[in-house]
PDB file of C-alpha atoms in Angstrom:
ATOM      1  CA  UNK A 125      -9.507  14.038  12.181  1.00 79.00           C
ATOM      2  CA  UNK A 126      -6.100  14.558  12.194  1.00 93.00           C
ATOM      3  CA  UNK A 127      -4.233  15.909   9.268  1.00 96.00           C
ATOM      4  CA  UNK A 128      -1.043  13.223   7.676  1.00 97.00           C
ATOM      5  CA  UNK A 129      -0.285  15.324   4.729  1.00 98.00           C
ATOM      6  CA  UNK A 130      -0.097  18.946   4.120  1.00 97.00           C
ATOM      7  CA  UNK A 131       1.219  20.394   0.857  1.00 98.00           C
ATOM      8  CA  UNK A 132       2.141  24.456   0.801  1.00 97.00           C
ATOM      9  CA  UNK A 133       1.856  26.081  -2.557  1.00 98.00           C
ATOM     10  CA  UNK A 134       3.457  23.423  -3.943  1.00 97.00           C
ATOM     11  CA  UNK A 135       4.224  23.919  -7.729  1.00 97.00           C
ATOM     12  CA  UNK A 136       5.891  21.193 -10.028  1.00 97.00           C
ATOM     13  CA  UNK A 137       8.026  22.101 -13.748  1.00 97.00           C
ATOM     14  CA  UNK A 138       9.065  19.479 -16.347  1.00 95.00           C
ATOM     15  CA  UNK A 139      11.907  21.690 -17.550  1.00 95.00           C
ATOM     16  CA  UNK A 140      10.065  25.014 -19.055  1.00 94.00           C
ATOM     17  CA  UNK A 141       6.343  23.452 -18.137  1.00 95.00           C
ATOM     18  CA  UNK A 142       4.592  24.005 -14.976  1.00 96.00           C
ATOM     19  CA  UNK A 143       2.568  20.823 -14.197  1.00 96.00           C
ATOM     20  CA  UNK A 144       1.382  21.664 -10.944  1.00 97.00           C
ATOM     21  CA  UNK A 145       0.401  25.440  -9.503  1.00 98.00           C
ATOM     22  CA  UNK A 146       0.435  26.396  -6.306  1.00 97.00           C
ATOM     23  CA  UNK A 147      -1.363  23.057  -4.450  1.00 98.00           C
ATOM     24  CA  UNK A 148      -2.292  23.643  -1.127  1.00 98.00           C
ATOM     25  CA  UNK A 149      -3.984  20.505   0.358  1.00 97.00           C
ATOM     26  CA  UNK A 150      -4.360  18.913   3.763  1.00 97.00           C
ATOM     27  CA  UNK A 151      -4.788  15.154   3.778  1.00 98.00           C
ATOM     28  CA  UNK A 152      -6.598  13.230   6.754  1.00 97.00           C
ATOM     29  CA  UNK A 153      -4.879  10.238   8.341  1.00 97.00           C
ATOM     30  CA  UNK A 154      -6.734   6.831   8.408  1.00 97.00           C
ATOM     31  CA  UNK A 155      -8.739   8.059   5.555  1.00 98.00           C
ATOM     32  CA  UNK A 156      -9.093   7.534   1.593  1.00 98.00           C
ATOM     33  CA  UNK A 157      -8.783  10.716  -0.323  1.00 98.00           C
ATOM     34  CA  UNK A 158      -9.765  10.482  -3.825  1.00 98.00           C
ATOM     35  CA  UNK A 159      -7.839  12.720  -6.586  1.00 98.00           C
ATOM     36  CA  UNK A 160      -9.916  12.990  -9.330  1.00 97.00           C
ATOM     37  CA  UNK A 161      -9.834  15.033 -12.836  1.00 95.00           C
ATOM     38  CA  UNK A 162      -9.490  14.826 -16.947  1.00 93.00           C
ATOM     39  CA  UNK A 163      -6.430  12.974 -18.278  1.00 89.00           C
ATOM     40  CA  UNK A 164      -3.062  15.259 -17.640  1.00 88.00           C
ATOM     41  CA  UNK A 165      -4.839  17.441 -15.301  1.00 91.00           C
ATOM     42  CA  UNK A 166      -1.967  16.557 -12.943  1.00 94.00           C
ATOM     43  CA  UNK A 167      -2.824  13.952 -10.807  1.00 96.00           C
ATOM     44  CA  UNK A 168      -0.356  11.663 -10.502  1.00 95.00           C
ATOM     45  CA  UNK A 169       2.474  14.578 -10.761  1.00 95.00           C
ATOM     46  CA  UNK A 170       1.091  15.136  -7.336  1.00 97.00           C
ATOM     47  CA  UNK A 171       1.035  12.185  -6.129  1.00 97.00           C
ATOM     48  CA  UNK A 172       4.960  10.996  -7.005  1.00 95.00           C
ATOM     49  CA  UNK A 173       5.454  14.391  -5.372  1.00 97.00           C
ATOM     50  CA  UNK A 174       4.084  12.666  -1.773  1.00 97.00           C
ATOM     51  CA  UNK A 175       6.955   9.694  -1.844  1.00 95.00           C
ATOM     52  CA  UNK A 176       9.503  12.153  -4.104  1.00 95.00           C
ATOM     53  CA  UNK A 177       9.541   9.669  -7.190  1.00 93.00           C
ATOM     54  CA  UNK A 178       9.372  12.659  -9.431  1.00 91.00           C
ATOM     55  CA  UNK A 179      13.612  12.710  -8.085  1.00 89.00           C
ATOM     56  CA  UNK A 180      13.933  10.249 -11.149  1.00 88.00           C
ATOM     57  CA  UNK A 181      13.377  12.656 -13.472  1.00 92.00           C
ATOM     58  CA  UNK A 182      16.279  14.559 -14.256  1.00 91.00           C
ATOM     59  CA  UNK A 183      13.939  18.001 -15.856  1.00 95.00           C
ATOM     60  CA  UNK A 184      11.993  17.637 -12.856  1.00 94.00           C
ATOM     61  CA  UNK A 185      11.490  20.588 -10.126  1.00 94.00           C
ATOM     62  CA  UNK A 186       9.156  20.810  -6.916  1.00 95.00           C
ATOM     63  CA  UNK A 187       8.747  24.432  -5.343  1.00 96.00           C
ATOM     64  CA  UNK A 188       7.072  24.494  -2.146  1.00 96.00           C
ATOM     65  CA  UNK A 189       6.517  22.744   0.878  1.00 97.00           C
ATOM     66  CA  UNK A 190       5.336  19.242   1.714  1.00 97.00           C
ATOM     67  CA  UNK A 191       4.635  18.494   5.044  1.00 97.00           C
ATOM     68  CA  UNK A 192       4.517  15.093   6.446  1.00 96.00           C
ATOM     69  CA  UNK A 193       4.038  14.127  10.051  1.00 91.00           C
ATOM     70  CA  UNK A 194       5.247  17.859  10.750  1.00 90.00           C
ATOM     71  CA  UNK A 195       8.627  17.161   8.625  1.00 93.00           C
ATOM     72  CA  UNK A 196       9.054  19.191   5.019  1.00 96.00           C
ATOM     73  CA  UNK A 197      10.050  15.543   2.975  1.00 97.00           C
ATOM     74  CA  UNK A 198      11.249  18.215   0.164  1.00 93.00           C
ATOM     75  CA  UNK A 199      14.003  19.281   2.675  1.00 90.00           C
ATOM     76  CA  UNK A 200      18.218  18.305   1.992  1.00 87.00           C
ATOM     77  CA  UNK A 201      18.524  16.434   5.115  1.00 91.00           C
ATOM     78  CA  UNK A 202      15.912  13.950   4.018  1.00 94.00           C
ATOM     79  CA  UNK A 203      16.599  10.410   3.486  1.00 94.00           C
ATOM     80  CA  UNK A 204      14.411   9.566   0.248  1.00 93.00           C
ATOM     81  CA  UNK A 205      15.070   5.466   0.652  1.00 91.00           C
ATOM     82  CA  UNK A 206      13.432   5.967   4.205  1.00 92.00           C
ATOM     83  CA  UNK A 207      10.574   8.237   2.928  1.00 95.00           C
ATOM     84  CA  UNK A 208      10.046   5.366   0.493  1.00 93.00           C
ATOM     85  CA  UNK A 209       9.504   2.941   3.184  1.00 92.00           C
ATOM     86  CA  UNK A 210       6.965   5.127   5.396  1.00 95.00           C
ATOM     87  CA  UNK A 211       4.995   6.337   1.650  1.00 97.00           C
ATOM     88  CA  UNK A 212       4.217   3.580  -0.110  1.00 96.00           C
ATOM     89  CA  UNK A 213       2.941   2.823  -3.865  1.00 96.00           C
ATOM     90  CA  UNK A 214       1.188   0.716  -6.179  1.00 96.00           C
ATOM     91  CA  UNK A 215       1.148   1.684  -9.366  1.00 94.00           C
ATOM     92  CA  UNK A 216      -1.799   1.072 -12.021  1.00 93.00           C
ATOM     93  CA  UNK A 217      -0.286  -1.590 -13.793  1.00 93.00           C
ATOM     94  CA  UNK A 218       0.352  -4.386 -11.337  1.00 94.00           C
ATOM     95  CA  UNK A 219       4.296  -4.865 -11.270  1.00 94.00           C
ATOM     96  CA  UNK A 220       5.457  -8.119  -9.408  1.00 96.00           C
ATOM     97  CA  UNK A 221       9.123  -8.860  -9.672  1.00 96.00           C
ATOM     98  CA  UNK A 222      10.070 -11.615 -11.508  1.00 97.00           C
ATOM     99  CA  UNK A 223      10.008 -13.863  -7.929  1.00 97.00           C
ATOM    100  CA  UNK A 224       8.337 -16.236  -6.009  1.00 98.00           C
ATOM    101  CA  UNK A 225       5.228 -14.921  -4.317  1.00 98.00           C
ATOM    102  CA  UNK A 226       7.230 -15.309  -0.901  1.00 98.00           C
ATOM    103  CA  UNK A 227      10.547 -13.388  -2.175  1.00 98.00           C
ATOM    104  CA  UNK A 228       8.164 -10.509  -3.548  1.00 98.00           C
ATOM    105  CA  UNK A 229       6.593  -9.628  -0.564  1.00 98.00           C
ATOM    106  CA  UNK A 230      10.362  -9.960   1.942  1.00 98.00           C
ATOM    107  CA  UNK A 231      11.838  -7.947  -0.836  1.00 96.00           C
ATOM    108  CA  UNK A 232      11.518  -5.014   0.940  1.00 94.00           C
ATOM    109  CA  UNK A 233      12.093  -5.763   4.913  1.00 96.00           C
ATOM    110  CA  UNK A 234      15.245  -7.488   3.450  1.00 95.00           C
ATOM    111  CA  UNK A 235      16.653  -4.218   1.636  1.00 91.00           C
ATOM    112  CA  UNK A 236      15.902  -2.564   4.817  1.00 89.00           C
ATOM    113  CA  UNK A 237      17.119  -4.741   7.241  1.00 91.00           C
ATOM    114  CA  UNK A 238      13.778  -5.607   9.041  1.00 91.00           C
ATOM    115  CA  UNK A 239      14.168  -9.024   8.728  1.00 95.00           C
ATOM    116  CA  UNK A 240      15.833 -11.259  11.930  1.00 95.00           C
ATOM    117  CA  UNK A 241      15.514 -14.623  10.849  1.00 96.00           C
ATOM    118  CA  UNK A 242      13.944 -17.467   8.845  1.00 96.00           C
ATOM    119  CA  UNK A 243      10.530 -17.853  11.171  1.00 97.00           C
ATOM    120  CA  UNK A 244      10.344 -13.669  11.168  1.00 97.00           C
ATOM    121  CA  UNK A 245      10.149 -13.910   7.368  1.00 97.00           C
ATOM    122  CA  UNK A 246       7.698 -15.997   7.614  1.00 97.00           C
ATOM    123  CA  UNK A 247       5.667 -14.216   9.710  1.00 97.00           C
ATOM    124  CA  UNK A 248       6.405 -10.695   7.404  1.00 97.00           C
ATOM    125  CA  UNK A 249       5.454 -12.780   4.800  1.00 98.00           C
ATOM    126  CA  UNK A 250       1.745 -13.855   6.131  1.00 98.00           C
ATOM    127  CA  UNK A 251       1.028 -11.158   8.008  1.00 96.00           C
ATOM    128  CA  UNK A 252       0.888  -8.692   4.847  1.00 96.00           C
ATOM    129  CA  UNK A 253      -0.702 -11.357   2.398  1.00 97.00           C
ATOM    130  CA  UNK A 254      -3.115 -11.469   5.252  1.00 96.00           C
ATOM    131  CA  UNK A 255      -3.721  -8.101   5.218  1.00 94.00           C
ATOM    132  CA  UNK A 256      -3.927  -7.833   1.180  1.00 94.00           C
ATOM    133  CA  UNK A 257      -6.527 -10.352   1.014  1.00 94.00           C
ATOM    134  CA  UNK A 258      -4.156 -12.567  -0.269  1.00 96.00           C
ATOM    135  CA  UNK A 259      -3.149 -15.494   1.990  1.00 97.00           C
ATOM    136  CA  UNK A 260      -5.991 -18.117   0.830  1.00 96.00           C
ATOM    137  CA  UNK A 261      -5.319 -18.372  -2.211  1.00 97.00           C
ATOM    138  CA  UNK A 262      -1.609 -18.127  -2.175  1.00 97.00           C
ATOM    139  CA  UNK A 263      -0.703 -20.152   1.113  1.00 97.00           C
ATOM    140  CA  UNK A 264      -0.312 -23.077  -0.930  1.00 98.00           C
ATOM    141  CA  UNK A 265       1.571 -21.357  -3.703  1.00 97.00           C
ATOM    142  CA  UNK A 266       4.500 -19.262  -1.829  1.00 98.00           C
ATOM    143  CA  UNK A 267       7.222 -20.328  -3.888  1.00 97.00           C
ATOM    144  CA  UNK A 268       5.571 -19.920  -7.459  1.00 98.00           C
ATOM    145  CA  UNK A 269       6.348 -17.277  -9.421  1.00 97.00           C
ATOM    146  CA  UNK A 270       4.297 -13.944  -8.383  1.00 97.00           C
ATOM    147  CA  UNK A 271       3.885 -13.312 -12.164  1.00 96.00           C
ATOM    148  CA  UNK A 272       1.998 -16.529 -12.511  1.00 97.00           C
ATOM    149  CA  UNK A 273      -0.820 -14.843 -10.555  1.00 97.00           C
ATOM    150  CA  UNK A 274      -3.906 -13.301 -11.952  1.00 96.00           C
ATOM    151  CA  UNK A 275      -3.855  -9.592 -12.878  1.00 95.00           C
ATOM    152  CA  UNK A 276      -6.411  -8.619  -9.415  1.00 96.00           C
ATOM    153  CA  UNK A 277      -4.112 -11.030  -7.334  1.00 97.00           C
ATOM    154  CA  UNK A 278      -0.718  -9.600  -8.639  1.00 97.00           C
ATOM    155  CA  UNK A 279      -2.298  -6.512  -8.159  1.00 96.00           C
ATOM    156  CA  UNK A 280      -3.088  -7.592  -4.090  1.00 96.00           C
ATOM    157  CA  UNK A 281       1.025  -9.096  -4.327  1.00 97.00           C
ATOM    158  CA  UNK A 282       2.135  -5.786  -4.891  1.00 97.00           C
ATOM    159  CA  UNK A 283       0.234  -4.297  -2.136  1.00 96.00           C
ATOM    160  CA  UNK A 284       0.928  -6.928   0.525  1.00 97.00           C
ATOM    161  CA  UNK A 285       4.924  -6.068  -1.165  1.00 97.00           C
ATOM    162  CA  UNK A 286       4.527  -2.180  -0.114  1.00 96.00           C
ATOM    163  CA  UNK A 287       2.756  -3.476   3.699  1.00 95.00           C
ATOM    164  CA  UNK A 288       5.416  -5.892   4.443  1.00 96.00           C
ATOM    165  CA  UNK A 289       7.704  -2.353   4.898  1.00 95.00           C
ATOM    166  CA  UNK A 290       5.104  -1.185   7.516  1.00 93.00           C
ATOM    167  CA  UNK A 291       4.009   2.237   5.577  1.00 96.00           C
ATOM    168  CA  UNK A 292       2.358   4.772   7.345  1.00 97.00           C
ATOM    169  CA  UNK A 293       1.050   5.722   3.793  1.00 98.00           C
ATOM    170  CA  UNK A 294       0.059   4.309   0.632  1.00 98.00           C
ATOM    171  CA  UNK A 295      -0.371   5.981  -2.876  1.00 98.00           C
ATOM    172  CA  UNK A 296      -2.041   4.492  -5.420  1.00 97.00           C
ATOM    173  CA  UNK A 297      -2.050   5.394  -9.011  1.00 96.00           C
ATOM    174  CA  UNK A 298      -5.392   3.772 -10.495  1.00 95.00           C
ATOM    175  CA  UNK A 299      -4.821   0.642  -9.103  1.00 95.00           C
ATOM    176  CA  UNK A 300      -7.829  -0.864 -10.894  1.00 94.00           C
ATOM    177  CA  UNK A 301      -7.661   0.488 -14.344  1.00 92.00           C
ATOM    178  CA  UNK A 302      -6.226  -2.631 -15.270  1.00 89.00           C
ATOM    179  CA  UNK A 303      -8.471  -5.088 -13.835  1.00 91.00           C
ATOM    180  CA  UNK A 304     -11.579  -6.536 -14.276  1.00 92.00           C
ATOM    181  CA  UNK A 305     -14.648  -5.710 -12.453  1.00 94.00           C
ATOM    182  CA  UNK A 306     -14.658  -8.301  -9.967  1.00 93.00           C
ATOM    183  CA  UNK A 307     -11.079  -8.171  -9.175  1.00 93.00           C
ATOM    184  CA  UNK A 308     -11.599  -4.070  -9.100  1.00 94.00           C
ATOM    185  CA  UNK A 309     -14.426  -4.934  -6.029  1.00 94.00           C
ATOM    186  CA  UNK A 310     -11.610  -7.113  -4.168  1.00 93.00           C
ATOM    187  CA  UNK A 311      -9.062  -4.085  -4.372  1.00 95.00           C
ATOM    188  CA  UNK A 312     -12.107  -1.792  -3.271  1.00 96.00           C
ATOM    189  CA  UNK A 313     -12.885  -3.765  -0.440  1.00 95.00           C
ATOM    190  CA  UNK A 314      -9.009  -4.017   0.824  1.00 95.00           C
ATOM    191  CA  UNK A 315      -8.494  -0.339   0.624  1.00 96.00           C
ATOM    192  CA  UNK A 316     -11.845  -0.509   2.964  1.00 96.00           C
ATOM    193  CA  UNK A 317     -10.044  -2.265   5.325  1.00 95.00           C
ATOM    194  CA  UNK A 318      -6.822  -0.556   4.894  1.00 96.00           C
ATOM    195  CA  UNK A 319      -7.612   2.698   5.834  1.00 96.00           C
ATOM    196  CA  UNK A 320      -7.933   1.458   9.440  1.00 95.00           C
ATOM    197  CA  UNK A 321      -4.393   1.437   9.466  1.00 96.00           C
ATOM    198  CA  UNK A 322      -2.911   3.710   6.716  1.00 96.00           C
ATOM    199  CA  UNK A 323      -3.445   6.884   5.260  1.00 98.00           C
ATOM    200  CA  UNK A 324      -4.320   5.989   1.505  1.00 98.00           C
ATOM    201  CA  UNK A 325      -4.502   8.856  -1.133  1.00 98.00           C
ATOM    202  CA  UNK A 326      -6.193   7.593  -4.762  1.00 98.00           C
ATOM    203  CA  UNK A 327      -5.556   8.627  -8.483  1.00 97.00           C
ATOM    204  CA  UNK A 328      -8.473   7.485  -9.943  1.00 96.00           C
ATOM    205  CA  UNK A 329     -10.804   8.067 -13.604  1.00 91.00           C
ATOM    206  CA  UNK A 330     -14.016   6.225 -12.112  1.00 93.00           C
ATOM    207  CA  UNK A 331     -15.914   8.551 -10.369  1.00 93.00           C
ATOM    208  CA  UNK A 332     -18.164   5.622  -9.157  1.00 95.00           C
ATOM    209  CA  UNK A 333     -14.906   4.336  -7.853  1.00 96.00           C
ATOM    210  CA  UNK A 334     -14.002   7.654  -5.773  1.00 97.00           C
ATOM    211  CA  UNK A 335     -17.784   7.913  -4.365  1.00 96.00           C
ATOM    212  CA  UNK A 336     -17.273   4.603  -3.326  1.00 96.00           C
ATOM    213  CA  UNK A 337     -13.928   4.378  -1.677  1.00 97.00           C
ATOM    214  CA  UNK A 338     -13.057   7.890  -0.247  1.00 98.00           C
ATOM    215  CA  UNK A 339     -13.832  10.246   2.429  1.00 98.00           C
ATOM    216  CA  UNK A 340     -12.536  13.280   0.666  1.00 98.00           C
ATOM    217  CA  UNK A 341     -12.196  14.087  -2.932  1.00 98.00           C
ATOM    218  CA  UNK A 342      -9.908  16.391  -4.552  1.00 98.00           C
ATOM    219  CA  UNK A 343     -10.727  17.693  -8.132  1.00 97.00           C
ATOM    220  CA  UNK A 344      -7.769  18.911 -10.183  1.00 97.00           C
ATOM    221  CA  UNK A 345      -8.213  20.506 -13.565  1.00 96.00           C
ATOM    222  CA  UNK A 346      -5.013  21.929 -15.636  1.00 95.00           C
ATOM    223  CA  UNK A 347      -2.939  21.549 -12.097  1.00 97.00           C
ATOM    224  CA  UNK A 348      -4.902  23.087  -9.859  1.00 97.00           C
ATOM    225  CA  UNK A 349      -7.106  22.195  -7.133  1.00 97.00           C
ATOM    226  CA  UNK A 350     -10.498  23.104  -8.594  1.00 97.00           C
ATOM    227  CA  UNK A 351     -12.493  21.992  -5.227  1.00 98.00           C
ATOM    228  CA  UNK A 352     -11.616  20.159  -2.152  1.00 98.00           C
ATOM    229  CA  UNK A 353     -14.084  18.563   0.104  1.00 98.00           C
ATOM    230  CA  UNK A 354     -15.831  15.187   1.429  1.00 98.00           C
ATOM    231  CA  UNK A 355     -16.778  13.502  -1.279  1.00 98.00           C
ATOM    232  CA  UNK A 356     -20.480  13.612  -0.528  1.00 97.00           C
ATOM    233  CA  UNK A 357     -20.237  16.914  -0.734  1.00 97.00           C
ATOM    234  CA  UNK A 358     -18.552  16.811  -4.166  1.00 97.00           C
ATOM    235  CA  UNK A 359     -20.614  14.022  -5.588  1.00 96.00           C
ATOM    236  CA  UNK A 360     -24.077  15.763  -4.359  1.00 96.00           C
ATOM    237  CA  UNK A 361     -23.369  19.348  -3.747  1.00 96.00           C
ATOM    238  CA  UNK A 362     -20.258  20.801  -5.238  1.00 97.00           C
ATOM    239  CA  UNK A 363     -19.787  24.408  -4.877  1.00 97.00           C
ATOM    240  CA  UNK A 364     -18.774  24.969  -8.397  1.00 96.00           C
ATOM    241  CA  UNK A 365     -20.242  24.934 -11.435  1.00 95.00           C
ATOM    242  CA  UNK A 366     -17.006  23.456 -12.989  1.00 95.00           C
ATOM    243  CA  UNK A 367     -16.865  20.705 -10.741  1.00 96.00           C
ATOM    244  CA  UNK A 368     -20.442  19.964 -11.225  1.00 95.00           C
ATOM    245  CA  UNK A 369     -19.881  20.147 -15.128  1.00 94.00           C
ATOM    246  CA  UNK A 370     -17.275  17.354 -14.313  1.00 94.00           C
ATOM    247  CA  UNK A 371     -18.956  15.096 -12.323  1.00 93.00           C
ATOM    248  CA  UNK A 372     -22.219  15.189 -14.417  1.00 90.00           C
ATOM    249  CA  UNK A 373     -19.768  14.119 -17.716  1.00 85.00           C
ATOM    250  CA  UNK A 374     -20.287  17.534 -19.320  1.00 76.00           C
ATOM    251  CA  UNK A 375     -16.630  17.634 -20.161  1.00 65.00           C
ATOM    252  CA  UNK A 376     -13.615  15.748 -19.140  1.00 51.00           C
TER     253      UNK A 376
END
């Protein structure tokens, strides 16, 4: 398998406090990895490091190197609105913009230019509801509000939304913390089908949820990579006692 993501000793401060210490991870293409790990353990630090949202916050500071289809995204001559585009995210609570279902998901080939004419739109459009699992039951309903939808179908909105920019990765920060149980199976079942075509790294607090979904799990503990390795292995035979401890519910 080849590797899509490699982070070098990356470290991450929020002013005086270090959040992340020296991360060094390699991340398969066409595969789910799983990060898993107690609340603040720095998770989704290093995940907003992957698509550089952590930029937004001014006390912010990466060290290190991360390395993305053989290009360092941390470097000056990198265009972050571009990075955006090819690393994708869905955050845990689903976030469709007050729009129709159709104007949601064009958003972003619009910004970007991507978009030739009327019947191309259209085409955007259905091709990544298709692909979220959405189409059916929206077809109907294109130019309804997105936020009329249910939680697990804004929650497939905002995925076909970061598709319809053609990623090459998707991040996604509990996706299904929000949602209920069946919706949560829908979502589980997309990112199935998804990793065909994208590289898809997980934040998630079920650990059912990560031995369901991933090929690789990372566990983190106080930012730092405790243990790294396929997710059977972690689930049935982790090296460490810590991670063992973890997985078993003995703390965390």
């Amino acid at each position: 398998m080849s590797t899509k993501i490699q982070t070098k000793n990356l470290n991450l401060y929020y002013g005086d406090n270090q959040a992340l210490f020296d991360v060094n991870l390699d991340i398969d293409s066409n595969a789910v990895t799983a990060l898993i790990g107690p609340s603040g353990c720095g998770k989704s630090s290093f995940l907003r490091c992957l698509n550089r949202m952590n930029d937004t916050i001014d006390i912010c500071r990466v060290t290190g190197e991360i390395i993305v289809d053989d290009n360092n995204i941390n470097g000056s001559n990198v265009d972050v609105v571009e990075l955006r585009a090819k690393v994708g995210m869905v955050f845990q609570k689903p976030n469709p913009f007050p729009k129709t279902i159709f104007d949601n998901v064009i958003y972003g080939p619009k910004i970007h230019g991507h978009v030739k004419d009327k019947t191309h739109a259209e085409e955007i459009v259905q091709n990544s509801l298709q692909k979220a699992g959405l189409w059916d039951e929206v077809k109907d309903r294109l130019h309804e509000m997105g936020t009329g939808l249910s939680g697990g179908q804004q929650q497939r909105l905002c995925i076909a939304r970061t598709i319809a920019v053609n990623p090459q990765i998707i991040l996604m920060d509990e996706p299904c913390s929000a949602l209920d149980p069946i919706a949560t199976a829908k979502i589980e079942s997309l990112i199935d089908e998804l990793k065909l075509k994208y590289t898809i790294v997980i934040v998630t607090h079920s650990m059912q949820q990560a031995a369901r979904i991933s090929q690789k799990t990372a566990f983190f503990h106080l930012g730092k990579i405790v243990e790294y390795d396929k997710t059977s292995t972690i689930f049935t035979n982790p090296k460490l006692k810590q991670t063992q401890d973890y997985i078993t519910g003995r703390y965390g």
